[in-house]
């Protein structure tokens, strides 16, 4: 294919209206912004040398694609949240980037504990800063954004309880869900069941990272014990026919992130990604970026990869956009106009 043809293909995927359900604030920072923050705050990182700096914060072609290497980048990334101003700046830029990629609706998840660790800020304050910046940026760039508070499996139940309570207190300000992330194999997460049950009773939705590095049994646990309505990643679901059948019957939605799954070692090659097989099995599948700054991608890239590398047909891609809109954690009175608008545009 000629360069002109490739550019036309890329522009086509960029032109599609998009919905993103799985994007982490902490993994979405632009390299230029990281360099700027590192320099202005004199971080203990080699910011004077991009060649040394970049591999610490982004996945490189020369990296070993393992979950250890993937997660190691966050040790450096967490150093950037130096002030309320930085947290607001990063939030604004993440939403601006999504809008520039023609994302119409974004659910942006963030980890309050990670944002507060450097400065020792109260969790509620950090959540407020993200909310304020998100509201302003959404208006500025013409995108609808909702927020998901995330907690880590390896941290205490008490800390997760505090995040949950702070999130519930801000449901009227755009916080729509609670998420559980981290190492599934070491920390399956059953001890958080009470917190997620309480969150759901209070009106928060629930999405759980599962079936990424852990097997399908973690997906079963997430649905049965943690009240999961959506599963982050979930690409190992097909390894167990019973779990696949359960997910299909209960209409569990999967937030799949192909490039991330490859870079983190979940799959050994992109052409072996199970996204298309998951759809063929009757599962509800959406396409997402996970950590676009870390992975050096956009959602347009992921749509193009799904079609050109994984073999997803364009009608199925369009259907996945609508699946994402229908699976959003918006109230019905806001969801239906989004779905109707997307249907009209995708079918035009």
GROMACS .gro file of C-alpha atoms in nm:
model
  348
    1UNK     CA    1   0.000   0.000   0.000
    2UNK     CA    2   0.130   0.346  -0.091
    3UNK     CA    3   0.191   0.613   0.173
    4UNK     CA    4  -0.107   0.809   0.040
    5UNK     CA    5  -0.331   0.505   0.071
    6UNK     CA    6  -0.208   0.439   0.424
    7UNK     CA    7  -0.276   0.801   0.518
    8UNK     CA    8  -0.629   0.775   0.378
    9UNK     CA    9  -0.687   0.461   0.582
   10UNK     CA   10  -0.561   0.633   0.896
   11UNK     CA   11  -0.778   0.937   0.830
   12UNK     CA   12  -1.081   0.713   0.784
   13UNK     CA   13  -1.039   0.555   1.126
   14UNK     CA   14  -0.973   0.893   1.282
   15UNK     CA   15  -1.294   1.025   1.127
   16UNK     CA   16  -1.510   0.762   1.297
   17UNK     CA   17  -1.696   0.879   1.608
   18UNK     CA   18  -1.569   0.690   1.909
   19UNK     CA   19  -1.652   0.584   2.261
   20UNK     CA   20  -1.380   0.498   2.513
   21UNK     CA   21  -1.465   0.307   2.829
   22UNK     CA   22  -1.117   0.210   2.947
   23UNK     CA   23  -0.852   0.482   2.960
   24UNK     CA   24  -0.630   0.546   3.264
   25UNK     CA   25  -0.540   0.905   3.346
   26UNK     CA   26  -0.201   0.801   3.482
   27UNK     CA   27  -0.108   0.615   3.164
   28UNK     CA   28  -0.219   0.887   2.924
   29UNK     CA   29   0.039   1.161   2.973
   30UNK     CA   30   0.212   1.296   2.663
   31UNK     CA   31   0.590   1.263   2.648
   32UNK     CA   32   0.631   1.639   2.596
   33UNK     CA   33   0.427   1.707   2.909
   34UNK     CA   34   0.632   1.459   3.110
   35UNK     CA   35   0.953   1.626   2.997
   36UNK     CA   36   0.815   1.967   3.089
   37UNK     CA   37   0.705   1.852   3.437
   38UNK     CA   38   1.029   1.663   3.500
   39UNK     CA   39   1.233   1.971   3.418
   40UNK     CA   40   1.020   2.224   3.604
   41UNK     CA   41   1.008   2.008   3.918
   42UNK     CA   42   1.362   1.875   3.876
   43UNK     CA   43   1.252   1.515   3.906
   44UNK     CA   44   1.509   1.244   3.958
   45UNK     CA   45   1.481   1.138   3.593
   46UNK     CA   46   1.715   1.200   3.296
   47UNK     CA   47   1.495   1.472   3.144
   48UNK     CA   48   1.787   1.635   2.963
   49UNK     CA   49   1.824   1.325   2.747
   50UNK     CA   50   1.506   1.207   2.574
   51UNK     CA   51   1.673   0.882   2.464
   52UNK     CA   52   1.728   0.789   2.827
   53UNK     CA   53   1.406   0.940   2.956
   54UNK     CA   54   1.153   0.794   2.714
   55UNK     CA   55   1.211   0.422   2.791
   56UNK     CA   56   1.134   0.492   3.157
   57UNK     CA   57   0.784   0.619   3.082
   58UNK     CA   58   0.676   0.462   2.752
   59UNK     CA   59   0.680   0.116   2.598
   60UNK     CA   60   0.949   0.094   2.330
   61UNK     CA   61   0.985  -0.142   2.035
   62UNK     CA   62   1.303  -0.277   2.194
   63UNK     CA   63   1.135  -0.360   2.526
   64UNK     CA   64   1.056  -0.708   2.649
   65UNK     CA   65   0.679  -0.732   2.630
   66UNK     CA   66   0.608  -0.860   2.980
   67UNK     CA   67   0.374  -0.742   3.252
   68UNK     CA   68   0.676  -0.674   3.476
   69UNK     CA   69   0.824  -0.435   3.221
   70UNK     CA   70   0.486  -0.278   3.143
   71UNK     CA   71   0.410  -0.207   3.507
   72UNK     CA   72   0.764  -0.087   3.578
   73UNK     CA   73   0.693   0.229   3.375
   74UNK     CA   74   0.445   0.342   3.637
   75UNK     CA   75   0.719   0.367   3.899
   76UNK     CA   76   0.846   0.665   3.699
   77UNK     CA   77   0.505   0.794   3.589
   78UNK     CA   78   0.382   0.828   3.948
   79UNK     CA   79   0.656   1.085   4.013
   80UNK     CA   80   0.485   1.340   3.789
   81UNK     CA   81   0.185   1.419   4.008
   82UNK     CA   82   0.370   1.690   4.193
   83UNK     CA   83   0.096   1.948   4.254
   84UNK     CA   84  -0.274   2.024   4.211
   85UNK     CA   85  -0.182   2.229   3.904
   86UNK     CA   86  -0.005   1.933   3.744
   87UNK     CA   87  -0.298   1.699   3.814
   88UNK     CA   88  -0.536   1.949   3.652
   89UNK     CA   89  -0.303   2.006   3.356
   90UNK     CA   90  -0.271   1.634   3.286
   91UNK     CA   91  -0.647   1.580   3.315
   92UNK     CA   92  -0.713   1.863   3.070
   93UNK     CA   93  -0.461   1.732   2.818
   94UNK     CA   94  -0.591   1.374   2.834
   95UNK     CA   95  -0.943   1.495   2.753
   96UNK     CA   96  -0.812   1.726   2.481
   97UNK     CA   97  -0.629   1.433   2.320
   98UNK     CA   98  -0.942   1.218   2.328
   99UNK     CA   99  -1.150   1.493   2.170
  100UNK     CA  100  -0.888   1.544   1.898
  101UNK     CA  101  -0.920   1.172   1.818
  102UNK     CA  102  -1.296   1.212   1.767
  103UNK     CA  103  -1.391   1.045   2.095
  104UNK     CA  104  -1.744   1.162   2.168
  105UNK     CA  105  -1.783   0.998   2.507
  106UNK     CA  106  -1.500   0.914   2.747
  107UNK     CA  107  -1.498   0.731   3.076
  108UNK     CA  108  -1.167   0.828   3.230
  109UNK     CA  109  -1.049   0.620   3.522
  110UNK     CA  110  -0.796   0.742   3.772
  111UNK     CA  111  -0.638   0.616   4.092
  112UNK     CA  112  -0.674   0.875   4.370
  113UNK     CA  113  -0.409   0.705   4.584
  114UNK     CA  114  -0.152   0.734   4.303
  115UNK     CA  115  -0.234   1.104   4.255
  116UNK     CA  116  -0.189   1.185   4.623
  117UNK     CA  117   0.116   0.978   4.712
  118UNK     CA  118   0.384   1.236   4.622
  119UNK     CA  119   0.217   1.541   4.773
  120UNK     CA  120   0.040   1.370   5.061
  121UNK     CA  121  -0.289   1.535   4.961
  122UNK     CA  122  -0.627   1.423   5.097
  123UNK     CA  123  -0.793   1.177   4.860
  124UNK     CA  124  -1.102   1.392   4.830
  125UNK     CA  125  -0.900   1.694   4.723
  126UNK     CA  126  -0.734   1.502   4.440
  127UNK     CA  127  -1.070   1.371   4.320
  128UNK     CA  128  -1.203   1.726   4.324
  129UNK     CA  129  -0.910   1.850   4.112
  130UNK     CA  130  -0.976   1.581   3.850
  131UNK     CA  131  -1.348   1.663   3.851
  132UNK     CA  132  -1.285   2.037   3.811
  133UNK     CA  133  -1.036   1.990   3.528
  134UNK     CA  134  -1.255   1.729   3.359
  135UNK     CA  135  -1.562   1.953   3.367
  136UNK     CA  136  -1.372   2.250   3.224
  137UNK     CA  137  -1.192   2.048   2.954
  138UNK     CA  138  -1.509   1.868   2.846
  139UNK     CA  139  -1.680   2.201   2.787
  140UNK     CA  140  -1.372   2.346   2.617
  141UNK     CA  141  -1.325   2.056   2.375
  142UNK     CA  142  -1.685   1.947   2.321
  143UNK     CA  143  -1.666   1.596   2.465
  144UNK     CA  144  -1.875   1.421   2.728
  145UNK     CA  145  -1.658   1.281   3.008
  146UNK     CA  146  -1.741   1.076   3.315
  147UNK     CA  147  -1.500   0.954   3.580
  148UNK     CA  148  -1.422   0.614   3.732
  149UNK     CA  149  -1.233   0.594   4.062
  150UNK     CA  150  -0.991   0.302   4.072
  151UNK     CA  151  -0.841   0.112   4.366
  152UNK     CA  152  -0.557  -0.139   4.367
  153UNK     CA  153  -0.577  -0.501   4.472
  154UNK     CA  154  -0.243  -0.487   4.656
  155UNK     CA  155  -0.350  -0.198   4.877
  156UNK     CA  156  -0.560  -0.219   5.192
  157UNK     CA  157  -0.932  -0.270   5.210
  158UNK     CA  158  -0.947   0.034   5.439
  159UNK     CA  159  -0.791   0.255   5.172
  160UNK     CA  160  -1.032   0.121   4.911
  161UNK     CA  161  -1.319   0.194   5.148
  162UNK     CA  162  -1.211   0.557   5.176
  163UNK     CA  163  -1.184   0.595   4.796
  164UNK     CA  164  -1.528   0.439   4.756
  165UNK     CA  165  -1.686   0.675   5.008
  166UNK     CA  166  -1.524   0.979   4.846
  167UNK     CA  167  -1.646   0.861   4.505
  168UNK     CA  168  -2.002   0.806   4.630
  169UNK     CA  169  -2.002   1.158   4.775
  170UNK     CA  170  -1.924   1.294   4.426
  171UNK     CA  171  -2.170   1.093   4.217
  172UNK     CA  172  -2.358   1.414   4.140
  173UNK     CA  173  -2.037   1.562   3.997
  174UNK     CA  174  -1.959   1.303   3.731
  175UNK     CA  175  -1.805   1.009   3.920
  176UNK     CA  176  -1.998   0.711   3.784
  177UNK     CA  177  -1.815   0.393   3.886
  178UNK     CA  178  -1.560   0.213   4.099
  179UNK     CA  179  -1.283  -0.003   3.950
  180UNK     CA  180  -1.040  -0.261   4.089
  181UNK     CA  181  -0.699  -0.299   3.921
  182UNK     CA  182  -0.362  -0.462   3.985
  183UNK     CA  183  -0.211  -0.809   3.990
  184UNK     CA  184  -0.495  -1.061   3.967
  185UNK     CA  185  -0.279  -1.365   4.028
  186UNK     CA  186  -0.131  -1.235   4.352
  187UNK     CA  187  -0.443  -1.051   4.469
  188UNK     CA  188  -0.768  -1.196   4.325
  189UNK     CA  189  -0.966  -0.937   4.522
  190UNK     CA  190  -1.238  -1.130   4.704
  191UNK     CA  191  -1.172  -0.931   5.022
  192UNK     CA  192  -1.304  -0.619   4.846
  193UNK     CA  193  -1.650  -0.774   4.793
  194UNK     CA  194  -1.815  -0.574   5.070
  195UNK     CA  195  -1.683  -0.245   4.937
  196UNK     CA  196  -1.805  -0.305   4.584
  197UNK     CA  197  -2.142  -0.423   4.711
  198UNK     CA  198  -2.172  -0.103   4.914
  199UNK     CA  199  -2.067   0.105   4.614
  200UNK     CA  200  -2.331  -0.056   4.395
  201UNK     CA  201  -2.601  -0.012   4.661
  202UNK     CA  202  -2.510   0.358   4.675
  203UNK     CA  203  -2.554   0.392   4.299
  204UNK     CA  204  -2.202   0.358   4.160
  205UNK     CA  205  -2.149   0.121   3.869
  206UNK     CA  206  -1.875  -0.143   3.890
  207UNK     CA  207  -1.603  -0.239   3.643
  208UNK     CA  208  -1.326  -0.482   3.740
  209UNK     CA  209  -0.990  -0.561   3.579
  210UNK     CA  210  -1.001  -0.938   3.529
  211UNK     CA  211  -0.895  -1.208   3.285
  212UNK     CA  212  -0.592  -1.010   3.174
  213UNK     CA  213  -0.297  -1.162   3.357
  214UNK     CA  214  -0.526  -1.386   3.561
  215UNK     CA  215  -0.735  -1.667   3.416
  216UNK     CA  216  -1.110  -1.687   3.351
  217UNK     CA  217  -1.172  -1.780   3.715
  218UNK     CA  218  -1.093  -1.418   3.806
  219UNK     CA  219  -1.367  -1.304   3.567
  220UNK     CA  220  -1.609  -1.539   3.741
  221UNK     CA  221  -1.504  -1.399   4.078
  222UNK     CA  222  -1.540  -1.042   3.954
  223UNK     CA  223  -1.898  -1.104   3.843
  224UNK     CA  224  -2.011  -1.327   4.129
  225UNK     CA  225  -1.830  -1.166   4.422
  226UNK     CA  226  -1.751  -0.808   4.314
  227UNK     CA  227  -2.072  -0.712   4.134
  228UNK     CA  228  -1.892  -0.644   3.803
  229UNK     CA  229  -2.111  -0.512   3.521
  230UNK     CA  230  -1.812  -0.468   3.291
  231UNK     CA  231  -1.475  -0.641   3.278
  232UNK     CA  232  -1.153  -0.455   3.206
  233UNK     CA  233  -0.966  -0.661   2.943
  234UNK     CA  234  -1.112  -1.010   3.002
  235UNK     CA  235  -0.924  -1.155   2.706
  236UNK     CA  236  -0.876  -1.494   2.873
  237UNK     CA  237  -1.249  -1.555   2.902
  238UNK     CA  238  -1.256  -1.803   2.612
  239UNK     CA  239  -1.025  -2.040   2.801
  240UNK     CA  240  -1.328  -2.159   3.000
  241UNK     CA  241  -1.651  -2.236   2.810
  242UNK     CA  242  -1.855  -2.208   3.130
  243UNK     CA  243  -1.725  -1.859   3.205
  244UNK     CA  244  -1.783  -1.762   2.843
  245UNK     CA  245  -2.142  -1.884   2.866
  246UNK     CA  246  -2.194  -1.700   3.195
  247UNK     CA  247  -2.061  -1.373   3.049
  248UNK     CA  248  -2.283  -1.409   2.744
  249UNK     CA  249  -2.593  -1.492   2.947
  250UNK     CA  250  -2.543  -1.201   3.189
  251UNK     CA  251  -2.446  -0.962   2.908
  252UNK     CA  252  -2.117  -0.869   3.070
  253UNK     CA  253  -1.933  -0.608   2.864
  254UNK     CA  254  -1.561  -0.647   2.795
  255UNK     CA  255  -1.331  -0.345   2.773
  256UNK     CA  256  -1.063  -0.487   2.543
  257UNK     CA  257  -0.730  -0.307   2.483
  258UNK     CA  258  -0.539  -0.492   2.206
  259UNK     CA  259  -0.205  -0.307   2.201
  260UNK     CA  260  -0.187  -0.305   2.580
  261UNK     CA  261  -0.257  -0.678   2.589
  262UNK     CA  262   0.035  -0.734   2.352
  263UNK     CA  263   0.279  -0.497   2.520
  264UNK     CA  264   0.205  -0.638   2.864
  265UNK     CA  265   0.267  -0.996   2.752
  266UNK     CA  266  -0.091  -1.120   2.781
  267UNK     CA  267  -0.072  -1.234   2.419
  268UNK     CA  268   0.247  -1.328   2.236
  269UNK     CA  269   0.160  -1.173   1.899
  270UNK     CA  270  -0.100  -0.922   1.786
  271UNK     CA  271  -0.246  -1.149   1.520
  272UNK     CA  272  -0.331  -1.398   1.795
  273UNK     CA  273  -0.544  -1.149   1.988
  274UNK     CA  274  -0.884  -1.305   2.074
  275UNK     CA  275  -1.094  -0.991   2.013
  276UNK     CA  276  -1.265  -1.125   1.699
  277UNK     CA  277  -1.320  -1.469   1.853
  278UNK     CA  278  -1.478  -1.304   2.157
  279UNK     CA  279  -1.724  -1.124   1.931
  280UNK     CA  280  -1.792  -1.444   1.734
  281UNK     CA  281  -1.867  -1.618   2.065
  282UNK     CA  282  -2.149  -1.371   2.120
  283UNK     CA  283  -1.976  -1.161   2.385
  284UNK     CA  284  -2.024  -0.787   2.413
  285UNK     CA  285  -1.684  -0.639   2.325
  286UNK     CA  286  -1.560  -0.281   2.315
  287UNK     CA  287  -1.224  -0.147   2.193
  288UNK     CA  288  -1.014   0.080   2.413
  289UNK     CA  289  -0.662   0.215   2.463
  290UNK     CA  290  -0.589   0.146   2.834
  291UNK     CA  291  -0.278   0.370   2.856
  292UNK     CA  292  -0.236   0.562   2.529
  293UNK     CA  293   0.057   0.774   2.651
  294UNK     CA  294   0.244   0.473   2.782
  295UNK     CA  295   0.171   0.270   2.467
  296UNK     CA  296   0.216   0.560   2.220
  297UNK     CA  297  -0.122   0.499   2.056
  298UNK     CA  298  -0.463   0.655   1.996
  299UNK     CA  299  -0.806   0.495   1.986
  300UNK     CA  300  -0.801   0.547   1.609
  301UNK     CA  301  -0.487   0.331   1.602
  302UNK     CA  302  -0.671   0.059   1.793
  303UNK     CA  303  -0.969   0.068   1.557
  304UNK     CA  304  -0.735   0.040   1.260
  305UNK     CA  305  -0.537  -0.241   1.423
  306UNK     CA  306  -0.858  -0.430   1.499
  307UNK     CA  307  -0.961  -0.418   1.133
  308UNK     CA  308  -0.631  -0.449   0.949
  309UNK     CA  309  -0.438  -0.683   1.180
  310UNK     CA  310  -0.705  -0.874   1.371
  311UNK     CA  311  -0.949  -0.903   1.081
  312UNK     CA  312  -1.247  -0.727   1.235
  313UNK     CA  313  -1.499  -0.629   0.967
  314UNK     CA  314  -1.609  -0.265   0.950
  315UNK     CA  315  -1.974  -0.343   1.039
  316UNK     CA  316  -1.849  -0.521   1.352
  317UNK     CA  317  -1.628  -0.224   1.437
  318UNK     CA  318  -1.923   0.012   1.405
  319UNK     CA  319  -2.129  -0.225   1.619
  320UNK     CA  320  -1.859  -0.221   1.888
  321UNK     CA  321  -1.882   0.158   1.906
  322UNK     CA  322  -2.254   0.130   1.970
  323UNK     CA  323  -2.195  -0.150   2.221
  324UNK     CA  324  -1.963   0.085   2.408
  325UNK     CA  325  -2.220   0.363   2.408
  326UNK     CA  326  -2.492   0.128   2.530
  327UNK     CA  327  -2.258  -0.007   2.799
  328UNK     CA  328  -2.164   0.339   2.924
  329UNK     CA  329  -2.240   0.426   3.283
  330UNK     CA  330  -2.455   0.720   3.180
  331UNK     CA  331  -2.814   0.737   3.305
  332UNK     CA  332  -3.062   0.623   3.043
  333UNK     CA  333  -3.187   0.975   2.968
  334UNK     CA  334  -2.832   1.073   2.867
  335UNK     CA  335  -2.731   0.741   2.714
  336UNK     CA  336  -3.008   0.715   2.459
  337UNK     CA  337  -2.931   1.046   2.284
  338UNK     CA  338  -2.564   0.940   2.261
  339UNK     CA  339  -2.656   0.604   2.107
  340UNK     CA  340  -2.902   0.764   1.864
  341UNK     CA  341  -2.647   1.025   1.755
  342UNK     CA  342  -2.379   0.763   1.699
  343UNK     CA  343  -2.615   0.533   1.510
  344UNK     CA  344  -2.704   0.816   1.275
  345UNK     CA  345  -2.344   0.913   1.214
  346UNK     CA  346  -2.205   0.560   1.179
  347UNK     CA  347  -2.478   0.462   0.933
  348UNK     CA  348  -2.456   0.776   0.719
   0.00000   0.00000   0.00000
